[in-house]
GROMACS .gro file of C-alpha atoms in nm:
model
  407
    1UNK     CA    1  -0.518  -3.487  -0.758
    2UNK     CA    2  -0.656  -3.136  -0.906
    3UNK     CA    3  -0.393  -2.872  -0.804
    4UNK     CA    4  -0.520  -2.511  -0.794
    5UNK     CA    5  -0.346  -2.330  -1.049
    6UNK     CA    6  -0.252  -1.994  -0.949
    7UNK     CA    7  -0.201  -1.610  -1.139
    8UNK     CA    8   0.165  -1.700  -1.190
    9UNK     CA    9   0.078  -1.996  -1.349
   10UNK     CA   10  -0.160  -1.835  -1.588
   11UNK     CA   11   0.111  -1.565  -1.653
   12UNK     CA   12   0.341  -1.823  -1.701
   13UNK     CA   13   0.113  -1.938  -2.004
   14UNK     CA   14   0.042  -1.625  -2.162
   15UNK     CA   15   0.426  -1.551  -2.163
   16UNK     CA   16   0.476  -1.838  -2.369
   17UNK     CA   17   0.219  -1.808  -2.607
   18UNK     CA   18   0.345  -1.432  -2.647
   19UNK     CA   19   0.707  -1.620  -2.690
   20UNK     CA   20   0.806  -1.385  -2.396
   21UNK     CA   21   1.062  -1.363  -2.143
   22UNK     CA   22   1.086  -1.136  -1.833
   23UNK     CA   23   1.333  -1.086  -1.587
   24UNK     CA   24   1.400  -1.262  -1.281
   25UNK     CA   25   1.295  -1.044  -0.976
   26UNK     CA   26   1.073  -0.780  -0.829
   27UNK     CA   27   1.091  -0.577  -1.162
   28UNK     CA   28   1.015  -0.881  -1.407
   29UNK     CA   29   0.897  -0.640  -1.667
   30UNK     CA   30   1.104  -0.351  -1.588
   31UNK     CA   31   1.264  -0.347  -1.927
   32UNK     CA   32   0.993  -0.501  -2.126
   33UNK     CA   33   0.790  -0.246  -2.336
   34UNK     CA   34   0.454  -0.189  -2.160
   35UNK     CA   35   0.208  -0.264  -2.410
   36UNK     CA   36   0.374  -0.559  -2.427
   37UNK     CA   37   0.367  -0.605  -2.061
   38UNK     CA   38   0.001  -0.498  -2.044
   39UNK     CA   39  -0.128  -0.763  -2.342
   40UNK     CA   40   0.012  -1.071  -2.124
   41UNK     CA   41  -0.089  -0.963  -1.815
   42UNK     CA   42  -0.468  -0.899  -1.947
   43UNK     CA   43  -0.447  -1.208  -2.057
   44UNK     CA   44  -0.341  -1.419  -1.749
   45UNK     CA   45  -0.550  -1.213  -1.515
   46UNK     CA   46  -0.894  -1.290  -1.757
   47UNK     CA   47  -0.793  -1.640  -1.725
   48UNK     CA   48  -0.692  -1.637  -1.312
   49UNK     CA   49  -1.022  -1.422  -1.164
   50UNK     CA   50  -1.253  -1.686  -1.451
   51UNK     CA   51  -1.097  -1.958  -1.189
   52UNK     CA   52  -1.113  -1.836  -0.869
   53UNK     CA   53  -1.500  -2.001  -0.776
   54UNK     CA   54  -1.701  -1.655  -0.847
   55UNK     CA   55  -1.966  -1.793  -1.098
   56UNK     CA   56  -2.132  -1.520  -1.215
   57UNK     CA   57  -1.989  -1.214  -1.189
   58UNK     CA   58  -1.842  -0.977  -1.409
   59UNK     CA   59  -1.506  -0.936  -1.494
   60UNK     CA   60  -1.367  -0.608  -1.637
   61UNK     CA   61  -1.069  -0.601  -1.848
   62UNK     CA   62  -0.736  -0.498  -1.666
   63UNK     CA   63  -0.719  -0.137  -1.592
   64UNK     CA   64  -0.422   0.035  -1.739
   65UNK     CA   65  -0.155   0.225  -1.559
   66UNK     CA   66  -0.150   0.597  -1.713
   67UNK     CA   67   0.243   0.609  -1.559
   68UNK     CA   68   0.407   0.239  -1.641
   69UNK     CA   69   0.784   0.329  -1.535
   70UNK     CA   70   0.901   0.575  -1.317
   71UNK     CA   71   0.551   0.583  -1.085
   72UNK     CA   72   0.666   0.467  -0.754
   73UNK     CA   73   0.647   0.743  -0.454
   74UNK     CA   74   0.757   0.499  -0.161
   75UNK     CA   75   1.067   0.314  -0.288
   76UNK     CA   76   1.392   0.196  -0.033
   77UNK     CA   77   1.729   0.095  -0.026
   78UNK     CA   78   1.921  -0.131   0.230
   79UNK     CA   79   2.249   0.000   0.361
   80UNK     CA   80   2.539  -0.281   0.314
   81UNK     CA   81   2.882  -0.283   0.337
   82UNK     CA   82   3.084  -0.520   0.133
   83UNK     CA   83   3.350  -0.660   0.345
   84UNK     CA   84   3.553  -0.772   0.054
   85UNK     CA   85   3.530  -0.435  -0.095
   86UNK     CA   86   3.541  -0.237   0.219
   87UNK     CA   87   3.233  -0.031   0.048
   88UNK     CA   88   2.929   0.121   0.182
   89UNK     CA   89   2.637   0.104  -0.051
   90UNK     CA   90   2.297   0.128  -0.129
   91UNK     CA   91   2.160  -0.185  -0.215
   92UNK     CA   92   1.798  -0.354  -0.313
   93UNK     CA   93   1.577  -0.282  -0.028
   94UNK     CA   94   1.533  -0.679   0.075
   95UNK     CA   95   1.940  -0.669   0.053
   96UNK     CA   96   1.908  -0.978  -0.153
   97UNK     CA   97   2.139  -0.855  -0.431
   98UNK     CA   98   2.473  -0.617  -0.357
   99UNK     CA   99   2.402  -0.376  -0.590
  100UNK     CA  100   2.055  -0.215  -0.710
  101UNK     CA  101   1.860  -0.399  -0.984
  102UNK     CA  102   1.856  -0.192  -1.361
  103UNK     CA  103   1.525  -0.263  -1.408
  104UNK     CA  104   1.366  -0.171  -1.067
  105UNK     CA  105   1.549   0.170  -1.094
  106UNK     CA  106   1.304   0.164  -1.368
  107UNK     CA  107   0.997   0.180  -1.141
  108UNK     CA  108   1.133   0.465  -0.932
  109UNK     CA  109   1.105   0.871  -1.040
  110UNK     CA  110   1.458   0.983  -1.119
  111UNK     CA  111   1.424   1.239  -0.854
  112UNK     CA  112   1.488   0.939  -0.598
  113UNK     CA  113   1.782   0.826  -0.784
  114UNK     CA  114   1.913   1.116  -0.708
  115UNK     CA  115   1.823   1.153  -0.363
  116UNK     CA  116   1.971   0.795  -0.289
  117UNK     CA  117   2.263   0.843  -0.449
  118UNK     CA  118   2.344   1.162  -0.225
  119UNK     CA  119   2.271   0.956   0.053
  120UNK     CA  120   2.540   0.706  -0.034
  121UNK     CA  121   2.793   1.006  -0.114
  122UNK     CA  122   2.717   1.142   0.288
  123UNK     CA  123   2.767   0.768   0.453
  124UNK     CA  124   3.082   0.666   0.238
  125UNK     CA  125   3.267   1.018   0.434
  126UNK     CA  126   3.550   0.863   0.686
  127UNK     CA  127   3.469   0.787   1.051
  128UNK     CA  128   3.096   0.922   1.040
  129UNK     CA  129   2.900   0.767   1.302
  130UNK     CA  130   2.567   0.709   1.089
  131UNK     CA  131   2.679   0.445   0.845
  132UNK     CA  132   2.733   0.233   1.121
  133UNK     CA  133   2.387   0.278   1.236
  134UNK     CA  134   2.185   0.239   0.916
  135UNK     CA  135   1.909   0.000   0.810
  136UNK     CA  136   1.725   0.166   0.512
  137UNK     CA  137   1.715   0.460   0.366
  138UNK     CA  138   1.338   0.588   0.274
  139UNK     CA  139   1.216   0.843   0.041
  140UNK     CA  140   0.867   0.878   0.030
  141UNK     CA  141   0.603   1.168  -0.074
  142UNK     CA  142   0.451   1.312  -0.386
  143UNK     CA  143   0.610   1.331  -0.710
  144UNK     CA  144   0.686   1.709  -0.659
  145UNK     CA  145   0.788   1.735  -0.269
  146UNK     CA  146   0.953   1.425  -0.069
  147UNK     CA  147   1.006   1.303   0.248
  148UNK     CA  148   1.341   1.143   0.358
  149UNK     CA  149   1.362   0.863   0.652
  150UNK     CA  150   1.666   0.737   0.783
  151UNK     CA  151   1.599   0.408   0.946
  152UNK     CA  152   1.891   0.354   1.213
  153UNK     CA  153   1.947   0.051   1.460
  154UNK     CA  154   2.094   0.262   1.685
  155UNK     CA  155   2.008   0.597   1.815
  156UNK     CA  156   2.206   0.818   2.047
  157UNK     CA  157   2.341   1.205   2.068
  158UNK     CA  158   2.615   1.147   1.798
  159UNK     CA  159   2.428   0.964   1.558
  160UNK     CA  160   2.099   1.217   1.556
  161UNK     CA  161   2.363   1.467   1.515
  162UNK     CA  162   2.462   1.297   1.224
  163UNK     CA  163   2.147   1.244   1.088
  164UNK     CA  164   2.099   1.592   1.105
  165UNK     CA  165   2.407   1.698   0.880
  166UNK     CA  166   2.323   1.407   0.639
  167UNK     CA  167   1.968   1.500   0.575
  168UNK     CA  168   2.078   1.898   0.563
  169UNK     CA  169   2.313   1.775   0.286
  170UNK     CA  170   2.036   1.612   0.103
  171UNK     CA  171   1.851   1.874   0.124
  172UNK     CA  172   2.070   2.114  -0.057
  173UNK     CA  173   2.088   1.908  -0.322
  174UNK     CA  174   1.751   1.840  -0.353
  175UNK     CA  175   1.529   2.131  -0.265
  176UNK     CA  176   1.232   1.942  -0.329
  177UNK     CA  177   1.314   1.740   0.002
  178UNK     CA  178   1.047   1.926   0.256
  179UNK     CA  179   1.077   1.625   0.536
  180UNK     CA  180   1.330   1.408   0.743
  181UNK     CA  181   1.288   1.175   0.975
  182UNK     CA  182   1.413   0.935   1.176
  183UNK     CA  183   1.293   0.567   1.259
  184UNK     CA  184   1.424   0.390   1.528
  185UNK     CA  185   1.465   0.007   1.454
  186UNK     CA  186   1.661  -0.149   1.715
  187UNK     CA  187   1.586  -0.493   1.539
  188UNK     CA  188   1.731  -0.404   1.220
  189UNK     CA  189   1.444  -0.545   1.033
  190UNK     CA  190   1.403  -0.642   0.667
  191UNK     CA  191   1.109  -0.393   0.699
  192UNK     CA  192   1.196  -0.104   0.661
  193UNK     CA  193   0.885   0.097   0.884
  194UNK     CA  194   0.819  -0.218   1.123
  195UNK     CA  195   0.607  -0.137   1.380
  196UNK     CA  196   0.634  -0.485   1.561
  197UNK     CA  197   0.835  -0.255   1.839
  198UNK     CA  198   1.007  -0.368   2.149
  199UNK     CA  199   0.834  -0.156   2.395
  200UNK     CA  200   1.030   0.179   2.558
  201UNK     CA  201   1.251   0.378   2.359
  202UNK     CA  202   1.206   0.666   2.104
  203UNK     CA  203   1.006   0.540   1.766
  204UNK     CA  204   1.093   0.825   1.535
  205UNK     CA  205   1.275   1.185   1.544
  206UNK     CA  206   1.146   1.453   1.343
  207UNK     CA  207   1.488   1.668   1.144
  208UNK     CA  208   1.325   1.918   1.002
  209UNK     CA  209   0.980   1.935   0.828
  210UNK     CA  210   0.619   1.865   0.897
  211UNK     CA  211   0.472   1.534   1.051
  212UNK     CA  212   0.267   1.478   0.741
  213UNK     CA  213   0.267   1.553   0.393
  214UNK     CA  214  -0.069   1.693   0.182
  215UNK     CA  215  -0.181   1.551  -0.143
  216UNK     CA  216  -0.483   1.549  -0.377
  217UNK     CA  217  -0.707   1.285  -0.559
  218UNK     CA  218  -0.993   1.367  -0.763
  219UNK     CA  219  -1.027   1.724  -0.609
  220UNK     CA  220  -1.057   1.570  -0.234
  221UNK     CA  221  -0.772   1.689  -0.034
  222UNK     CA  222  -0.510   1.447   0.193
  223UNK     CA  223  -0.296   1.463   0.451
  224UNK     CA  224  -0.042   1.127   0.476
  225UNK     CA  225   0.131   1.041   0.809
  226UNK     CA  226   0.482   1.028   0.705
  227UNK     CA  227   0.494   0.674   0.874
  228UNK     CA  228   0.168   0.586   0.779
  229UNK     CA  229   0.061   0.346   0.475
  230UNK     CA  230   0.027   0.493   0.132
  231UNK     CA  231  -0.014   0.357  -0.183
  232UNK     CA  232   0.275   0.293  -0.407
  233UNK     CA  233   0.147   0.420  -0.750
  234UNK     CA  234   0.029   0.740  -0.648
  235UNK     CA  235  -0.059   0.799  -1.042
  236UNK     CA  236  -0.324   0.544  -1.046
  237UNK     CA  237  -0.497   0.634  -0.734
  238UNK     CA  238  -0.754   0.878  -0.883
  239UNK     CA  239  -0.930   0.576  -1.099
  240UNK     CA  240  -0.835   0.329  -0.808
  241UNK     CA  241  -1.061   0.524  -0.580
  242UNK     CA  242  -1.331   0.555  -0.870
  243UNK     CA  243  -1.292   0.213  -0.939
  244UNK     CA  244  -1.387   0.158  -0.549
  245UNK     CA  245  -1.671   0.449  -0.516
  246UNK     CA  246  -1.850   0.286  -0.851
  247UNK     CA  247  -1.790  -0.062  -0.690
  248UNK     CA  248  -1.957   0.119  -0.325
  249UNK     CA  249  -2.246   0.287  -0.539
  250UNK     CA  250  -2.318   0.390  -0.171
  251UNK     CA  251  -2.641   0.615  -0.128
  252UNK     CA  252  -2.745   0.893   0.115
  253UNK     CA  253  -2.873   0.721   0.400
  254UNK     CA  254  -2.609   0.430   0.421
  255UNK     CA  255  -2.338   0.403   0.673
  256UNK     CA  256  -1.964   0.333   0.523
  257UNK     CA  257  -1.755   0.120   0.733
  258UNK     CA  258  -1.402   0.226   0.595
  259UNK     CA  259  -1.170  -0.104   0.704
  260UNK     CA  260  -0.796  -0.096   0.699
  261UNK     CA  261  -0.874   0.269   0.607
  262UNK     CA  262  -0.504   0.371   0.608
  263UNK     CA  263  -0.534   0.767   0.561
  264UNK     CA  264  -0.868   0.724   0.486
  265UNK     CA  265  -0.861   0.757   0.094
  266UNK     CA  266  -1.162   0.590   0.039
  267UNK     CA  267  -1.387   0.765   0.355
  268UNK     CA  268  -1.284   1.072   0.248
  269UNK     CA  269  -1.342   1.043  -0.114
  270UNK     CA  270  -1.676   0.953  -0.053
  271UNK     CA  271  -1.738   1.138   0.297
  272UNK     CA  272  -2.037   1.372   0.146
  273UNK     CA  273  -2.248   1.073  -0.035
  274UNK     CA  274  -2.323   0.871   0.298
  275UNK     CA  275  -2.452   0.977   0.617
  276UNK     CA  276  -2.136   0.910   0.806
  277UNK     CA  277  -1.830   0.723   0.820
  278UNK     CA  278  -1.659   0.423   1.040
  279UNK     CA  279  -1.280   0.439   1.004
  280UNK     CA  280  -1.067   0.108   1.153
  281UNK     CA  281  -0.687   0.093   1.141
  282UNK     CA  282  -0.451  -0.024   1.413
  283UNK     CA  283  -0.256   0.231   1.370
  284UNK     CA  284  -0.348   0.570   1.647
  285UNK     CA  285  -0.141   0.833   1.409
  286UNK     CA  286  -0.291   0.685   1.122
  287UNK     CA  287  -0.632   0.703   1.216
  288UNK     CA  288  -0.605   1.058   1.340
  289UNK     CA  289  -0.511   1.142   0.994
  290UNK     CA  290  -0.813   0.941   0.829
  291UNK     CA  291  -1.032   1.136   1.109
  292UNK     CA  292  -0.900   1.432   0.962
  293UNK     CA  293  -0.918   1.391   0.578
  294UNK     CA  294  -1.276   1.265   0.618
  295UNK     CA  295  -1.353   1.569   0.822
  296UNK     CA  296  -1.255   1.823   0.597
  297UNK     CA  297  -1.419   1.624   0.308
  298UNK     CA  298  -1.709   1.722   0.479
  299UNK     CA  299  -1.778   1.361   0.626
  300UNK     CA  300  -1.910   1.269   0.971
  301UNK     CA  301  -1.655   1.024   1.091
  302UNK     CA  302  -1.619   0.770   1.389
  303UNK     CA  303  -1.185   0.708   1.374
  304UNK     CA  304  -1.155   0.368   1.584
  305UNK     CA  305  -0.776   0.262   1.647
  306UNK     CA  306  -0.764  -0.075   1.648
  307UNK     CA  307  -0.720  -0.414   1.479
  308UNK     CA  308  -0.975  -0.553   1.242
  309UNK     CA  309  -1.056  -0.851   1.412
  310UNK     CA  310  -1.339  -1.060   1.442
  311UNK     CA  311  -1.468  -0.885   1.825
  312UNK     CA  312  -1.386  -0.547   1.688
  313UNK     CA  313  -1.605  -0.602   1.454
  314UNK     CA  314  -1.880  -0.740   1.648
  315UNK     CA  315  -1.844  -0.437   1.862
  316UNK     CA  316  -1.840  -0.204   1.571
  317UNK     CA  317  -2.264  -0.365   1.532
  318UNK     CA  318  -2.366  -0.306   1.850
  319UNK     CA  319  -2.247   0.032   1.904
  320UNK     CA  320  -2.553   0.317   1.837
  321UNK     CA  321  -2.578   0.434   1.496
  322UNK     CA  322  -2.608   0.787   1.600
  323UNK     CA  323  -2.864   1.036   1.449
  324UNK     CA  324  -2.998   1.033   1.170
  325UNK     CA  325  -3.180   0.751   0.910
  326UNK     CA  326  -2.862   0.531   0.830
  327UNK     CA  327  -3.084   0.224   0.684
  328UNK     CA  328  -2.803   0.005   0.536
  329UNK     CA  329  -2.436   0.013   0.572
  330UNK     CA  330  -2.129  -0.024   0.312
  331UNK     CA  331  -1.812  -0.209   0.329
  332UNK     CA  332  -1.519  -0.121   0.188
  333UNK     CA  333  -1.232  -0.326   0.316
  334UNK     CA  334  -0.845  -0.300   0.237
  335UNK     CA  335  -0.646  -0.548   0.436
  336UNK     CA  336  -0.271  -0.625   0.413
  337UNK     CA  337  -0.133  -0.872   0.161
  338UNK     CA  338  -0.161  -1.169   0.370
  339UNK     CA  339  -0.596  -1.110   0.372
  340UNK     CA  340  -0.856  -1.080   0.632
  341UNK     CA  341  -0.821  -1.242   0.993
  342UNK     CA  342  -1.011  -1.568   1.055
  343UNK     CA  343  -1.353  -1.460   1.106
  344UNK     CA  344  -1.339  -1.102   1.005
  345UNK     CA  345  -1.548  -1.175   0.694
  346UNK     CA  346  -1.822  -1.403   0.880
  347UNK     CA  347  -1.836  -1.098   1.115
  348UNK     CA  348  -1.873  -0.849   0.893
  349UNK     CA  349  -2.154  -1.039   0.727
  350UNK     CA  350  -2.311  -1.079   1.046
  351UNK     CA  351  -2.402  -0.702   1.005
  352UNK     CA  352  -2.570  -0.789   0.657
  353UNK     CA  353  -2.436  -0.503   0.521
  354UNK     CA  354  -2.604  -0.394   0.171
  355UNK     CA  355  -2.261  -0.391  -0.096
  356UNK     CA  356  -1.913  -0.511   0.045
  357UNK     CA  357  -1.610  -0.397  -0.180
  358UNK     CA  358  -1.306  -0.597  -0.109
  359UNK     CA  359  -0.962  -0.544  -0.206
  360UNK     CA  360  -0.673  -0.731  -0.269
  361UNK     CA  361  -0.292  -0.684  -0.312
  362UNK     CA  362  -0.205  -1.061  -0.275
  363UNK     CA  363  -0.436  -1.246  -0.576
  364UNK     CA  364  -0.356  -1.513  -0.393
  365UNK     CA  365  -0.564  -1.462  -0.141
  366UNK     CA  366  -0.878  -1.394  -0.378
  367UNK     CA  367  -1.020  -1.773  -0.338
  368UNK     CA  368  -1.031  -1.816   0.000
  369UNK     CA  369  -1.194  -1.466   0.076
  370UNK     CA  370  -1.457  -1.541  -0.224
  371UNK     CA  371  -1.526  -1.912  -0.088
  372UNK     CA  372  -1.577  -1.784   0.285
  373UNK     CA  373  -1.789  -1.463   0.117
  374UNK     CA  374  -2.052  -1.738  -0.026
  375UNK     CA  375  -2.042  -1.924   0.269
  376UNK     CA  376  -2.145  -1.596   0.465
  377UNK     CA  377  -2.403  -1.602   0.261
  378UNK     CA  378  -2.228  -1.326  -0.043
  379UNK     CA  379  -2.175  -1.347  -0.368
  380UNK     CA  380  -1.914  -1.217  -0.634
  381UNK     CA  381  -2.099  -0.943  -0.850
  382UNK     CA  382  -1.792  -0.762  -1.025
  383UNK     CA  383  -1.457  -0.832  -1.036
  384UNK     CA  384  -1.207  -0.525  -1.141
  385UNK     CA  385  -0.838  -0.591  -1.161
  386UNK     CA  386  -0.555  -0.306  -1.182
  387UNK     CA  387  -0.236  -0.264  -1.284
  388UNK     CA  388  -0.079  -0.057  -1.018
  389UNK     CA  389   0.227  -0.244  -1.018
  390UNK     CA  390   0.335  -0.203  -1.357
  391UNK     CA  391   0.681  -0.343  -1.397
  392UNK     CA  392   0.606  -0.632  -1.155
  393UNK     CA  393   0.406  -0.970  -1.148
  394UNK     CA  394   0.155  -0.771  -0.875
  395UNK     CA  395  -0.166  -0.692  -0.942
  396UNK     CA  396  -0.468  -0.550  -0.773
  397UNK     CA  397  -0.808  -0.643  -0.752
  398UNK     CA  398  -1.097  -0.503  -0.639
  399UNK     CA  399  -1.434  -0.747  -0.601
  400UNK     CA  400  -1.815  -0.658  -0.524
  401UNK     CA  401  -1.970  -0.852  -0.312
  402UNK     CA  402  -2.391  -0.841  -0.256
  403UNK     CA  403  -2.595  -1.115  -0.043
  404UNK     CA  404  -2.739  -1.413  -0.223
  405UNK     CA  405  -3.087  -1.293  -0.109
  406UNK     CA  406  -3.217  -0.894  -0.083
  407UNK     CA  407  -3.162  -0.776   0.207
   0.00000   0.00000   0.00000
């Protein structure tokens, strides 16, 4: 029986031809030299999107990440204590391993090394209430001004008191800390922002700081939720987003229907080309910001909070396209790892829009979404994968899609 090979598969080949060997876990390359790195994975991701049932369209070369090491500007630890020891720490953030991995340190900016380990220095002090309230410790941000979010369990007067103290401690030794937060997680989820809540209670606790943090890409200016999705690699998002606009090639008079929009990177950054914008996300805070950042991009924007399901986006076509001439719409989509919904892509194509840009953080996903693209009635016209997780096995890919027939 013909078994569907998959990327790791391909990778798996092109590490042997390159007699190579990589680490065991997240960081698998983390101490392999990235032009090293770069060669195999080119190699295994030509041979992967060639097999993955979109005959006929173009596939670019793997896009290089300008910062290989030291890029990340979300990264996490879990809070353990070893019994044995009788030792707080600071561990991987899955808490797989008791200690942090060498080579994913590798990944992270120094600055939250540092930030981590003062951290662990506050919650290994005698008989303070936080450590026995921890989940994860979060730094997030820019690489010049960060955000710090203690995720707790538990959450009452003593322990916001000492989250208070810990994160003014932190702060004095890192100045370039400008935000700290709270996050209630009563669950104590591997997840370290879950927002599959029990209903009641408080969420999150602001410390000190703003709700948001402000960033640029490509000369458009961003405000992030602190809370709210971001991308990992913030040094690669400038070509990831022209990557996406060239991908768009949107026009005056289409409509962009920004899906998963997060922040809205991609409405904002091409807010002035179309004659409005559609932002989706579940997320309320989320979308407010994406309402925002399209806004002062100088974008007309319609922020919808809600899932991207199948009736949302039925909804989404029979709602009143305003004023204006908007003849044809444009797609971009951005869902979580695990793909679209069942029926969100034979919805979407129910709107015949004129391009569809879909994106992908789980290549394993890429098959299904092509094979139920071509049965909507799309086809593949370029495939463009990235390296935004360098140091990993991840990649991303962005695909094109057009209709079979002119629209």
């Amino acid at each position: 029986m013909y078994k569907i090979r998959t990327f790791d598969t391909y990778l798996a080949d092109a590490l042997r031809a390159a007699d190579m060997r990589i680490l065991h876990g997240p960081a698998a390359f983390g101490q392999t030299p990235y032009a090293k790195e770069y060669e195999v994975k080119r190699k295994a991701a030509a041979a992967f999107l060639a097999n993955v049932g979109a005959d006929g369209a173009v596939i670019d070369p793997l896009v290089r990440a300008p910062l290989p090491r030291g890029y990340r500007t979300t990264s996490r630890r879990r809070v353990m204590m070893l019994r044995r020891e009788g030792q707080l720490l600071l561990a991987n953030g899955d808490g797989s391993v008791p200690k942090v991995d060498a080579a994913e340190e590798t990944l992270e900016p120094a600055s939250h090394l540092g930030i981590f380990k003062s951290v662990e220095t506050f919650l290994r002090r005698p008989r303070d209430p936080l450590a026995g309230a921890m989940n994860h410790v979060i730094v997030r941000g820019t690489y010049d001004e960060h955000v710090l979010i203690l995720n707790v369990q538990f959450m009452d007067a003593d322990i916001v008191r000492a989250a208070k103290r810990c994160a003014e401690y932190v702060r004095s030794e890192h100045p370039s800390v400008v935000s700290a937060w709270m996050f209630h997680d009563p669950r104590g989820s591997r997840y370290y922002l879950d927002m599959e809540r029990t209903p009641g209670g408080i969420k999150s606790k602001k410390i000190f700081g703003h709700a948001a943090w402000r960033q640029s890409v490509n000369d458009v200016q961003y405000q992030v939720g602190v809370f709210s999705f971001s991308q990992i690699n913030f040094a690669i998002v400038p070509a990831f987003v022209d990557v996406a606009r060239t991908l768009a090639a949107v026009r005056p008079e289409d409509r962009l229907l920004d899906l998963y929009c997060g922040y809205g990177l991609f409405g904002a950054s091409l807010a002035s080309q179309v004659k409005n914008v559609v932002a989706m996300d579940l997320d309320e805070d989320t979308v407010g910001n994406a309402r925002y950042n399209i806004g002062r991009a100088g974008g007309k924007a319609l922020a919808i909070a809600s899932a991207v399901t199948p009736q949302s986006i039925r909804k989404l076509w029979s709602m009143p396209r305003g004023r204006g001439a908007v003849e044809s719409d444009v797609v971009i989509l951005d869902p979580p790892r695990a793909g679209t919904a069942k029926g969100v892509i034979d919805a979407i194509a129910q709107g015949e829009p004129r391009r569809v840009v879909e994106i992908f953080c789980g290549h394993e996903e890429i098959r299904r979404s092509v094979r139920e693209w071509k049965a909507a009635g799309y086809r593949a016209e370029r495939i463009v994968p990235m390296d935004l997780f360098p140091g990993t096995l991840g990649l991303e890919v962005l695909i094109s899609f057009v209709p079979e027939r002119k629209r």
